[in-house]
Each structure stands twice: as structure tokens, then as C-alpha cells.
Amino acid sequence: MPSETEVPAGQIRPADSGGRDAFPHRHLLSIAHLKPWEIRFLLDEAEHWVGVNRGAAQKHDDRLAGLTQINAFFENSTRTLLSFEIAGKRLGADVVNMHAAQSSVKKGETLIDTAVTLNAMHADVIVIRHGSSGAVQLIADKVDCPVLNAGDGWHEHPTQALLDALTIRRRRGFIEGQIVTICGDVLHSRVARSNMLCLAALGAQVRVVAPPTLMPAAVECMGATPYTRFDEALAGSDVVMMLRLQNERMDGAFIPSPREYHALYGLTPERLAIAKPDALVMHPGPMNRGVEITSGVADDPDRSAITEQVEMGVAVRMACLDVLTRSARGVEGWT
Ligand code: CP
């Protein structure tokens, strides 16, 4: 599939760089740390894995054989946990999942003690989801191997933003200049935060729309333009990305009722008609059907890219696991 053909000045990787210069980071903790060409490098790497994953029989590439990947999830997950597990297994790693609910975290073990324990087992790469913003950075500071952020609190979910960018790039052909409207509980959404940073870095025009109670301060600093009226934000949109109301992160009432929220901010076929005629519909999942999105939109095969987002998640996570372990594997140019 095509890469972006028109890359704006200032976003181009220095011509003489390659190997480790293409991605000079030990960890993947946030999009905020990445240069546009580093994001584009990961997307290009992921394209390879889309092809492998779509292959008829042999999806295995054992370049991570002999390495141990620990997925430590302190919050629930379906898509991210399973796709990291599938990604690691397709690359040949020994993949171990730690679910906090069945771990010694429940007995009061601290996050730092947990990190030291995982490190003592000689993990080669650790994937972490945690409910507290900054927890993944804390663990990264305590271990000897690369750490990937699988979502930390309200902060960032970098691989989600990468898979969303890959989905848009493949479906629309390019990201530069695309009008992407992100609607919903932006305040509590690490997905929105990472997507604003990622898509703005790649040259998209990012709009965010939410009730005033669910709009964070200073979204302009993350490259987005705020709206409170959904219809205004939708006009001219190429991509509409819907977000779930994150009730588990709300302390008190942020909306009058789900019914009223749906009336003002729910994506219906009628409302989608305000966007461009071929506008793409996205949702990171899990969806609350009938609240932020109707089934008529979510299940429309011509407009919805929701299952494709899940597919791209495996490819992006394979790319990230491969790139972050190249140094430890002694890949030429990466040591
Ligand atoms: N999009 C996402 O992070 O989904 P999960 O919570 O199921 O991993």
C-alpha cells in the first residue's frame, strides 16, 4: 500500500540516517517522544507484517526465537493484550501474560517491586498496561529491557495511535491534509491524546469534539482544534473516530444521561451524512453500541474500518516488538 507521497519539509528524516538512527529509542512509551519520520518508519515496518499476516498458511517469522516477552496487564484488555500475544508468538518469542488480578499486586506488592521481579526473570521485552498515567515510565526506569506502553491511565496508548494511523493511510492513501474528527470522552482518553499527537505530526487536520465537561484543556498544544457541536466538527471530515465514555475513569457525573449524550454526540447514519460522502468511521473499541455509535454505522462495511483497526493492531505490534529488540538481537546497524 502507498506511503505518503508528499512529505512536508521539516518532517523528513535526515538523508544519511539508517539502522538505529531510524528509531533511536530504547522504549516505546509515548507518541509525544517520536519524530514524524520515526512514526512513519514504524508504519512502513508494519506494512510488511500486514502482508505476512494475510498469508494463507505460514504466519511465523521466528526472529524473536529465544526471547521472552512479558505482557503485564494491570487493567482489562481484549484487543491490546491478545494482539501483543499473537504478535510475539508470530515472531517466535516465548510470551508470558501477567494478569494483575491473579498476581501478587493483589497482596499489596508495589509497582516498583513488581518491575524488579519481572526484571529478575530476564525478560527481553515487557509490554505494560496500567491505570495510572506515568506508571509505564516508572517501570521502564527500573528494568534492563525495552518496555512498550500498552496504555497508561489518561496519558498515552501509542500503539493504538500507530494502528489507527496505519488504517487511515491504507484506506485513504495518505494522512497529510486529511480532516480527522475525534468525538467523545476526550478528557479521559489516552487513545485521543496519542491520536492527536500522531495524526498532527503526520500532517492531518485534527478536530476534537466533546461536551465541555469531557474536553481537556489546551488540546491545541496537541495539534487539535476543539469543537463542542458535533455537526460543525463533522462538516468536511474525511475520518470520524468515535470514543467510548470511560465511566470507569469518571468520578461523578460528566453527562446528564447516556440518552442525552447519544442525542448530541452519538454517530448515526443521518449524522455521518454531514461528513464527506466517503468518510471513514473508526472506533478503538470496546464500543458502547447505542451510546456513542449506532450499529448501523459501526457495521457498515463500506464506511466502517473498525475490524481493520484490529487487524492493523497485530501488524503494528509485530513491527514495534521487532524494532525494539533489534539492538539486543545484534541486528546489523542496530547495536
Ligand atoms: N483499544 C483498546 O485498547 O482495546 P482493549 O482495551 O480491548 O485493549
mmCIF file of C-alpha atoms and ligand atoms in Angstrom:
data_model
loop_
_atom_site.group_PDB
_atom_site.id
_atom_site.type_symbol
_atom_site.label_atom_id
_atom_site.label_comp_id
_atom_site.label_asym_id
_atom_site.label_seq_id
_atom_site.Cartn_x
_atom_site.Cartn_y
_atom_site.Cartn_z
ATOM 1 C CA MET A 1 0.000 0.000 0.000
ATOM 2 C CA PRO A 2 1.185 3.542 -0.631
ATOM 3 C CA SER A 3 3.242 5.567 1.805
ATOM 4 C CA GLU A 4 2.544 9.261 1.909
ATOM 5 C CA THR A 5 3.876 10.716 -1.306
ATOM 6 C CA GLU A 6 4.008 14.334 -0.220
ATOM 7 C CA VAL A 7 6.060 14.691 2.958
ATOM 8 C CA PRO A 8 6.170 18.281 4.236
ATOM 9 C CA ALA A 9 9.507 19.979 4.806
ATOM 10 C CA GLY A 10 10.750 19.524 8.364
ATOM 11 C CA GLN A 11 9.191 16.068 8.627
ATOM 12 C CA ILE A 12 11.813 14.248 6.594
ATOM 13 C CA ARG A 13 14.363 12.000 8.253
ATOM 14 C CA PRO A 14 17.984 13.110 7.728
ATOM 15 C CA ALA A 15 19.077 11.515 4.448
ATOM 16 C CA ASP A 16 22.180 9.829 5.823
ATOM 17 C CA SER A 17 20.439 8.107 8.733
ATOM 18 C CA GLY A 18 19.522 4.421 8.755
ATOM 19 C CA GLY A 19 19.551 1.419 11.073
ATOM 20 C CA ARG A 20 19.252 2.563 14.646
ATOM 21 C CA ASP A 21 19.108 6.232 13.549
ATOM 22 C CA ALA A 22 15.706 5.447 12.043
ATOM 23 C CA PHE A 23 14.349 4.679 15.522
ATOM 24 C CA PRO A 24 16.883 5.602 18.225
ATOM 25 C CA HIS A 25 14.653 4.775 21.208
ATOM 26 C CA ARG A 26 15.058 2.027 23.785
ATOM 27 C CA HIS A 27 11.358 2.046 24.748
ATOM 28 C CA LEU A 28 8.026 2.972 23.166
ATOM 29 C CA LEU A 29 6.332 4.938 25.935
ATOM 30 C CA SER A 30 4.522 7.691 24.044
ATOM 31 C CA ILE A 31 3.915 9.312 20.679
ATOM 32 C CA ALA A 32 4.991 12.653 22.157
ATOM 33 C CA HIS A 33 8.609 11.417 22.164
ATOM 34 C CA LEU A 34 8.611 10.498 18.466
ATOM 35 C CA LYS A 35 9.617 12.499 15.399
ATOM 36 C CA PRO A 36 7.293 12.309 12.361
ATOM 37 C CA TRP A 37 9.813 10.202 10.415
ATOM 38 C CA GLU A 38 10.121 7.769 13.349
ATOM 39 C CA ILE A 39 6.332 7.311 13.323
ATOM 40 C CA ARG A 40 6.433 6.841 9.554
ATOM 41 C CA PHE A 41 9.273 4.308 9.918
ATOM 42 C CA LEU A 42 7.160 2.157 12.275
ATOM 43 C CA LEU A 43 4.177 2.370 9.898
ATOM 44 C CA ASP A 44 6.356 1.297 6.967
ATOM 45 C CA GLU A 45 7.720 -1.618 9.030
ATOM 46 C CA ALA A 46 4.157 -2.622 9.925
ATOM 47 C CA GLU A 47 3.191 -2.810 6.228
ATOM 48 C CA HIS A 48 5.473 -5.832 5.900
ATOM 49 C CA TRP A 49 3.644 -7.629 8.713
ATOM 50 C CA VAL A 50 0.214 -6.885 7.207
ATOM 51 C CA GLY A 51 1.324 -8.940 4.204
ATOM 52 C CA VAL A 52 2.711 -11.751 6.359
ATOM 53 C CA ASN A 53 -0.445 -11.890 8.486
ATOM 54 C CA ARG A 54 -2.640 -12.069 5.380
ATOM 55 C CA GLY A 55 -0.620 -15.002 4.045
ATOM 56 C CA ALA A 56 -2.576 -18.212 3.620
ATOM 57 C CA ALA A 57 -0.700 -20.621 5.858
ATOM 58 C CA GLN A 58 2.668 -19.592 7.266
ATOM 59 C CA LYS A 59 2.402 -16.564 9.550
ATOM 60 C CA HIS A 60 5.512 -17.413 11.539
ATOM 61 C CA ASP A 61 8.766 -15.493 11.403
ATOM 62 C CA ASP A 62 10.955 -16.627 14.244
ATOM 63 C CA ARG A 63 13.250 -13.625 14.514
ATOM 64 C CA LEU A 64 12.419 -13.295 18.250
ATOM 65 C CA ALA A 65 13.097 -17.010 18.943
ATOM 66 C CA GLY A 66 14.731 -17.461 22.332
ATOM 67 C CA LEU A 67 13.494 -14.094 23.649
ATOM 68 C CA THR A 68 10.993 -13.804 26.493
ATOM 69 C CA GLN A 69 8.146 -11.287 26.172
ATOM 70 C CA ILE A 70 6.142 -10.479 29.313
ATOM 71 C CA ASN A 71 2.749 -8.806 28.897
ATOM 72 C CA ALA A 72 1.945 -7.281 32.309
ATOM 73 C CA PHE A 73 -1.630 -6.005 32.271
ATOM 74 C CA PHE A 74 -2.863 -4.156 35.356
ATOM 75 C CA GLU A 75 -6.111 -3.205 33.564
ATOM 76 C CA ASN A 76 -8.549 -5.222 31.464
ATOM 77 C CA SER A 77 -7.969 -5.601 27.753
ATOM 78 C CA THR A 78 -9.151 -7.715 24.843
ATOM 79 C CA ARG A 79 -7.619 -6.208 21.680
ATOM 80 C CA THR A 80 -4.298 -4.933 23.011
ATOM 81 C CA LEU A 81 -3.421 -7.967 25.146
ATOM 82 C CA LEU A 82 -4.399 -10.530 22.525
ATOM 83 C CA SER A 83 -2.723 -8.689 19.665
ATOM 84 C CA PHE A 84 0.536 -8.301 21.607
ATOM 85 C CA GLU A 85 0.371 -12.018 22.455
ATOM 86 C CA ILE A 86 -0.314 -13.009 18.835
ATOM 87 C CA ALA A 87 2.379 -10.590 17.604
ATOM 88 C CA GLY A 88 5.006 -12.028 19.947
ATOM 89 C CA LYS A 89 4.092 -15.621 19.104
ATOM 90 C CA ARG A 90 4.165 -14.986 15.345
ATOM 91 C CA LEU A 91 7.674 -13.573 15.831
ATOM 92 C CA GLY A 92 8.701 -16.705 17.753
ATOM 93 C CA ALA A 93 9.082 -15.182 21.235
ATOM 94 C CA ASP A 94 8.163 -17.046 24.421
ATOM 95 C CA VAL A 95 5.172 -14.973 25.514
ATOM 96 C CA VAL A 96 4.025 -14.871 29.135
ATOM 97 C CA ASN A 97 0.957 -12.935 30.296
ATOM 98 C CA MET A 98 0.724 -11.484 33.801
ATOM 99 C CA HIS A 99 -2.808 -10.509 34.800
ATOM 100 C CA ALA A 100 -2.691 -8.192 37.821
ATOM 101 C CA ALA A 101 -5.921 -9.652 39.212
ATOM 102 C CA GLN A 102 -4.190 -13.033 39.680
ATOM 103 C CA SER A 103 -0.791 -11.627 40.718
ATOM 104 C CA SER A 104 0.870 -10.563 43.972
ATOM 105 C CA VAL A 105 -0.222 -6.986 43.194
ATOM 106 C CA LYS A 106 -3.447 -8.112 44.896
ATOM 107 C CA LYS A 107 -1.385 -8.883 48.028
ATOM 108 C CA GLY A 108 -0.073 -5.323 48.134
ATOM 109 C CA GLU A 109 3.146 -5.644 46.134
ATOM 110 C CA THR A 110 4.272 -2.238 44.856
ATOM 111 C CA LEU A 111 4.693 -1.366 41.205
ATOM 112 C CA ILE A 112 8.451 -0.972 41.610
ATOM 113 C CA ASP A 113 8.788 -4.361 43.352
ATOM 114 C CA THR A 114 6.748 -5.906 40.552
ATOM 115 C CA ALA A 115 9.063 -4.319 37.975
ATOM 116 C CA VAL A 116 12.176 -5.562 39.785
ATOM 117 C CA THR A 117 10.636 -9.055 39.919
ATOM 118 C CA LEU A 118 9.917 -9.118 36.161
ATOM 119 C CA ASN A 119 13.444 -7.857 35.507
ATOM 120 C CA ALA A 120 14.991 -10.625 37.637
ATOM 121 C CA MET A 121 13.351 -13.170 35.317
ATOM 122 C CA HIS A 122 15.457 -11.781 32.428
ATOM 123 C CA ALA A 123 12.577 -10.626 30.277
ATOM 124 C CA ASP A 124 13.774 -9.389 26.870
ATOM 125 C CA VAL A 125 10.784 -7.106 26.266
ATOM 126 C CA ILE A 126 7.970 -6.037 28.598
ATOM 127 C CA VAL A 127 4.548 -4.774 27.494
ATOM 128 C CA ILE A 128 2.611 -2.919 30.186
ATOM 129 C CA ARG A 129 -0.904 -1.601 30.617
ATOM 130 C CA HIS A 130 -1.584 0.301 33.835
ATOM 131 C CA GLY A 131 -4.367 2.512 35.163
ATOM 132 C CA SER A 132 -2.022 5.274 36.328
ATOM 133 C CA SER A 133 -0.506 7.820 33.957
ATOM 134 C CA GLY A 134 3.278 7.556 34.154
ATOM 135 C CA ALA A 135 3.355 4.039 35.634
ATOM 136 C CA VAL A 136 4.877 2.587 32.467
ATOM 137 C CA GLN A 137 7.707 5.158 32.544
ATOM 138 C CA LEU A 138 8.357 4.191 36.178
ATOM 139 C CA ILE A 139 8.735 0.534 35.204
ATOM 140 C CA ALA A 140 10.892 1.404 32.174
ATOM 141 C CA ASP A 141 13.289 3.207 34.529
ATOM 142 C CA LYS A 142 13.696 0.021 36.631
ATOM 143 C CA VAL A 143 14.249 -2.703 34.039
ATOM 144 C CA ASP A 144 17.064 -3.674 31.672
ATOM 145 C CA CYS A 145 14.956 -4.386 28.574
ATOM 146 C CA PRO A 146 12.718 -2.419 26.176
ATOM 147 C CA VAL A 147 9.270 -1.509 27.517
ATOM 148 C CA LEU A 148 6.178 -0.882 25.391
ATOM 149 C CA ASN A 149 3.305 1.184 26.723
ATOM 150 C CA ALA A 150 0.011 -0.671 26.124
ATOM 151 C CA GLY A 151 -1.955 2.221 27.688
ATOM 152 C CA ASP A 152 -1.272 4.140 30.904
ATOM 153 C CA GLY A 153 -4.132 5.956 32.606
ATOM 154 C CA TRP A 154 -5.290 9.022 30.699
ATOM 155 C CA HIS A 155 -1.801 9.571 29.312
ATOM 156 C CA GLU A 156 -0.993 7.650 26.107
ATOM 157 C CA HIS A 157 -1.715 4.494 24.113
ATOM 158 C CA PRO A 158 0.981 4.796 21.425
ATOM 159 C CA THR A 159 0.441 1.505 19.575
ATOM 160 C CA GLN A 160 -3.288 2.341 19.255
ATOM 161 C CA ALA A 161 -2.389 5.639 17.565
ATOM 162 C CA LEU A 162 0.050 3.845 15.256
ATOM 163 C CA LEU A 163 -2.531 1.242 14.220
ATOM 164 C CA ASP A 164 -5.092 3.996 13.669
ATOM 165 C CA ALA A 165 -2.641 5.948 11.508
ATOM 166 C CA LEU A 166 -1.827 2.800 9.522
ATOM 167 C CA THR A 167 -5.539 2.130 8.983
ATOM 168 C CA ILE A 168 -6.128 5.682 7.740
ATOM 169 C CA ARG A 169 -3.046 5.627 5.497
ATOM 170 C CA ARG A 170 -4.077 2.343 3.888
ATOM 171 C CA ARG A 171 -7.743 3.292 3.426
ATOM 172 C CA ARG A 172 -7.239 6.913 2.319
ATOM 173 C CA GLY A 173 -3.816 6.527 0.676
ATOM 174 C CA PHE A 174 -2.211 9.301 2.743
ATOM 175 C CA ILE A 175 -2.614 11.184 6.027
ATOM 176 C CA GLU A 176 -1.301 14.646 5.151
ATOM 177 C CA GLY A 177 -4.251 17.062 4.897
ATOM 178 C CA GLN A 178 -6.918 14.555 5.971
ATOM 179 C CA ILE A 179 -9.551 16.068 8.268
ATOM 180 C CA VAL A 180 -9.882 13.655 11.194
ATOM 181 C CA THR A 181 -12.614 14.305 13.750
ATOM 182 C CA ILE A 182 -12.267 12.577 17.136
ATOM 183 C CA CYS A 183 -15.503 12.629 19.118
ATOM 184 C CA GLY A 184 -16.399 11.553 22.637
ATOM 185 C CA ASP A 185 -14.813 11.358 26.055
ATOM 186 C CA VAL A 186 -11.601 13.110 25.038
ATOM 187 C CA LEU A 187 -10.827 14.090 28.643
ATOM 188 C CA HIS A 188 -10.269 10.524 29.878
ATOM 189 C CA SER A 189 -8.949 9.096 26.619
ATOM 190 C CA ARG A 190 -5.309 8.065 26.207
ATOM 191 C CA VAL A 191 -6.347 6.976 22.704
ATOM 192 C CA ALA A 192 -7.414 10.528 21.839
ATOM 193 C CA ARG A 193 -4.229 12.001 23.297
ATOM 194 C CA SER A 194 -1.936 9.676 21.322
ATOM 195 C CA ASN A 195 -4.009 10.082 18.167
ATOM 196 C CA MET A 196 -3.993 13.890 18.325
ATOM 197 C CA LEU A 197 -0.188 13.883 18.625
ATOM 198 C CA CYS A 198 0.345 11.186 15.998
ATOM 199 C CA LEU A 199 -2.039 12.451 13.338
ATOM 200 C CA ALA A 200 -0.984 16.079 13.775
ATOM 201 C CA ALA A 201 2.677 15.012 13.463
ATOM 202 C CA LEU A 202 1.789 13.291 10.182
ATOM 203 C CA GLY A 203 0.118 16.441 8.843
ATOM 204 C CA ALA A 204 -3.588 15.685 9.387
ATOM 205 C CA GLN A 205 -6.047 18.398 10.407
ATOM 206 C CA VAL A 206 -7.314 17.043 13.733
ATOM 207 C CA ARG A 207 -10.623 18.161 15.231
ATOM 208 C CA VAL A 208 -11.789 17.026 18.659
ATOM 209 C CA VAL A 209 -15.401 17.326 19.742
ATOM 210 C CA ALA A 210 -16.856 16.677 23.191
ATOM 211 C CA PRO A 211 -19.229 18.166 25.750
ATOM 212 C CA PRO A 212 -17.393 20.931 27.657
ATOM 213 C CA THR A 213 -17.166 18.607 30.696
ATOM 214 C CA LEU A 214 -15.248 15.993 28.664
ATOM 215 C CA MET A 215 -12.878 18.319 26.780
ATOM 216 C CA PRO A 216 -9.355 18.591 28.223
ATOM 217 C CA ALA A 217 -7.627 21.966 28.445
ATOM 218 C CA ALA A 218 -5.221 23.071 25.726
ATOM 219 C CA VAL A 219 -5.906 20.431 23.059
ATOM 220 C CA GLU A 220 -4.383 22.973 20.657
ATOM 221 C CA CYS A 221 -0.997 22.104 22.221
ATOM 222 C CA MET A 222 -1.514 18.545 20.940
ATOM 223 C CA GLY A 223 -2.239 19.799 17.431
ATOM 224 C CA ALA A 224 -6.051 19.648 17.556
ATOM 225 C CA THR A 225 -8.875 22.162 17.155
ATOM 226 C CA PRO A 226 -11.659 21.874 19.779
ATOM 227 C CA TYR A 227 -15.380 21.847 18.961
ATOM 228 C CA THR A 228 -18.439 21.414 21.172
ATOM 229 C CA ARG A 229 -21.023 20.965 18.372
ATOM 230 C CA PHE A 230 -20.674 17.597 16.649
ATOM 231 C CA ASP A 231 -22.350 18.697 13.408
ATOM 232 C CA GLU A 232 -19.901 21.592 12.984
ATOM 233 C CA ALA A 233 -16.931 19.285 13.516
ATOM 234 C CA LEU A 234 -18.313 16.666 11.127
ATOM 235 C CA ALA A 235 -18.691 19.020 8.161
ATOM 236 C CA GLY A 236 -15.968 18.147 5.633
ATOM 237 C CA SER A 237 -14.454 15.328 7.740
ATOM 238 C CA ASP A 238 -12.568 12.546 5.945
ATOM 239 C CA VAL A 239 -12.373 10.346 9.032
ATOM 240 C CA VAL A 240 -14.665 10.175 12.079
ATOM 241 C CA MET A 241 -13.170 8.463 15.108
ATOM 242 C CA MET A 242 -15.599 7.748 17.936
ATOM 243 C CA LEU A 243 -14.590 7.230 21.571
ATOM 244 C CA ARG A 244 -16.250 5.322 24.384
ATOM 245 C CA LEU A 245 -17.477 7.101 27.516
ATOM 246 C CA GLN A 246 -14.904 5.890 30.045
ATOM 247 C CA ASN A 247 -17.230 5.540 33.020
ATOM 248 C CA GLU A 248 -14.552 3.660 34.973
ATOM 249 C CA ARG A 249 -12.386 6.820 34.989
ATOM 250 C CA MET A 250 -15.226 9.208 35.911
ATOM 251 C CA ASP A 251 -15.626 10.389 39.464
ATOM 252 C CA GLY A 252 -19.159 11.804 39.416
ATOM 253 C CA ALA A 253 -21.492 12.722 36.569
ATOM 254 C CA PHE A 254 -19.913 14.243 33.447
ATOM 255 C CA ILE A 255 -23.029 13.940 31.243
ATOM 256 C CA PRO A 256 -26.738 14.367 32.038
ATOM 257 C CA SER A 257 -27.622 10.851 30.773
ATOM 258 C CA PRO A 258 -26.469 8.337 28.109
ATOM 259 C CA ARG A 259 -29.662 9.085 26.162
ATOM 260 C CA GLU A 260 -28.955 12.830 26.051
ATOM 261 C CA TYR A 261 -25.297 12.187 25.236
ATOM 262 C CA HIS A 262 -26.342 9.987 22.321
ATOM 263 C CA ALA A 263 -28.717 12.678 21.043
ATOM 264 C CA LEU A 264 -25.896 15.244 20.904
ATOM 265 C CA TYR A 265 -22.750 13.172 20.286
ATOM 266 C CA GLY A 266 -23.859 9.749 19.020
ATOM 267 C CA LEU A 267 -22.817 8.829 15.458
ATOM 268 C CA THR A 268 -25.864 7.781 13.442
ATOM 269 C CA PRO A 269 -26.200 7.259 9.654
ATOM 270 C CA GLU A 270 -28.004 10.630 9.433
ATOM 271 C CA ARG A 271 -25.216 12.438 11.249
ATOM 272 C CA LEU A 272 -22.479 10.663 9.283
ATOM 273 C CA ALA A 273 -24.073 12.141 6.134
ATOM 274 C CA ILE A 274 -22.763 15.564 7.272
ATOM 275 C CA ALA A 275 -19.160 14.348 6.818
ATOM 276 C CA LYS A 276 -17.629 13.753 3.375
ATOM 277 C CA PRO A 277 -19.606 11.159 1.351
ATOM 278 C CA ASP A 278 -16.827 8.579 1.676
ATOM 279 C CA ALA A 279 -15.808 9.423 5.253
ATOM 280 C CA LEU A 280 -14.237 6.555 7.160
ATOM 281 C CA VAL A 281 -15.648 5.532 10.553
ATOM 282 C CA MET A 282 -13.275 4.340 13.268
ATOM 283 C CA HIS A 283 -13.530 3.268 16.899
ATOM 284 C CA PRO A 284 -10.702 1.869 19.071
ATOM 285 C CA GLY A 285 -13.138 -0.429 20.892
ATOM 286 C CA PRO A 286 -14.709 -1.601 23.049
ATOM 287 C CA MET A 287 -17.872 0.077 21.702
ATOM 288 C CA ASN A 288 -20.978 1.030 23.621
ATOM 289 C CA ARG A 289 -23.479 0.489 20.834
ATOM 290 C CA GLY A 290 -26.414 2.891 21.018
ATOM 291 C CA VAL A 291 -24.437 5.404 23.080
ATOM 292 C CA GLU A 292 -21.514 6.865 21.062
ATOM 293 C CA ILE A 293 -22.236 4.884 17.884
ATOM 294 C CA THR A 294 -25.169 3.025 16.337
ATOM 295 C CA SER A 295 -24.855 -0.462 14.879
ATOM 296 C CA GLY A 296 -25.988 0.923 11.508
ATOM 297 C CA VAL A 297 -22.733 2.884 11.317
ATOM 298 C CA ALA A 298 -20.393 0.511 13.164
ATOM 299 C CA ASP A 299 -21.351 -2.458 10.981
ATOM 300 C CA ASP A 300 -21.498 -0.639 7.623
ATOM 301 C CA PRO A 301 -18.844 -2.476 5.553
ATOM 302 C CA ASP A 302 -18.435 0.467 3.152
ATOM 303 C CA ARG A 303 -17.717 3.030 5.850
ATOM 304 C CA SER A 304 -16.506 1.287 8.988
ATOM 305 C CA ALA A 305 -12.807 0.403 9.411
ATOM 306 C CA ILE A 306 -13.269 -0.922 12.947
ATOM 307 C CA THR A 307 -12.310 -4.538 12.283
ATOM 308 C CA GLU A 308 -9.437 -3.380 10.054
ATOM 309 C CA GLN A 309 -8.125 -1.372 13.030
ATOM 310 C CA VAL A 310 -7.964 -4.618 14.999
ATOM 311 C CA GLU A 311 -6.116 -6.325 12.130
ATOM 312 C CA MET A 312 -3.608 -3.454 11.889
ATOM 313 C CA GLY A 313 -3.038 -3.775 15.643
ATOM 314 C CA VAL A 314 -1.287 -7.122 15.198
ATOM 315 C CA ALA A 315 0.928 -5.789 12.387
ATOM 316 C CA VAL A 316 1.880 -2.622 14.272
ATOM 317 C CA ARG A 317 2.716 -4.588 17.425
ATOM 318 C CA MET A 318 4.849 -7.035 15.431
ATOM 319 C CA ALA A 319 6.731 -4.059 13.975
ATOM 320 C CA CYS A 320 7.262 -2.476 17.397
ATOM 321 C CA LEU A 321 8.441 -5.740 19.016
ATOM 322 C CA ASP A 322 10.814 -6.388 16.117
ATOM 323 C CA VAL A 323 12.287 -2.866 16.041
ATOM 324 C CA LEU A 324 12.714 -2.535 19.817
ATOM 325 C CA THR A 325 14.547 -5.872 20.115
ATOM 326 C CA ARG A 326 16.911 -5.337 17.164
ATOM 327 C CA SER A 327 19.671 -3.959 19.365
ATOM 328 C CA ALA A 328 19.528 -6.929 21.795
ATOM 329 C CA ARG A 329 19.425 -9.359 18.847
ATOM 330 C CA GLY A 330 22.542 -7.803 17.347
ATOM 331 C CA VAL A 331 20.873 -6.849 14.069
ATOM 332 C CA GLU A 332 23.407 -5.114 11.830
ATOM 333 C CA GLY A 333 23.192 -1.325 12.168
ATOM 334 C CA TRP A 334 21.178 -1.531 15.392
ATOM 335 C CA THR A 335 23.805 -2.401 18.009
HETATM 336 N N1 CP B 1 -8.439 -0.302 22.013
HETATM 337 C C1 CP B 1 -8.077 -0.960 23.141
HETATM 338 O O1 CP B 1 -7.121 -0.593 23.839
HETATM 339 O O2 CP B 1 -8.865 -2.046 23.423
HETATM 340 P P1 CP B 1 -8.670 -3.027 24.656
HETATM 341 O O3 CP B 1 -8.965 -2.269 25.914
HETATM 342 O O4 CP B 1 -9.638 -4.170 24.414
HETATM 343 O O5 CP B 1 -7.236 -3.496 24.648
#
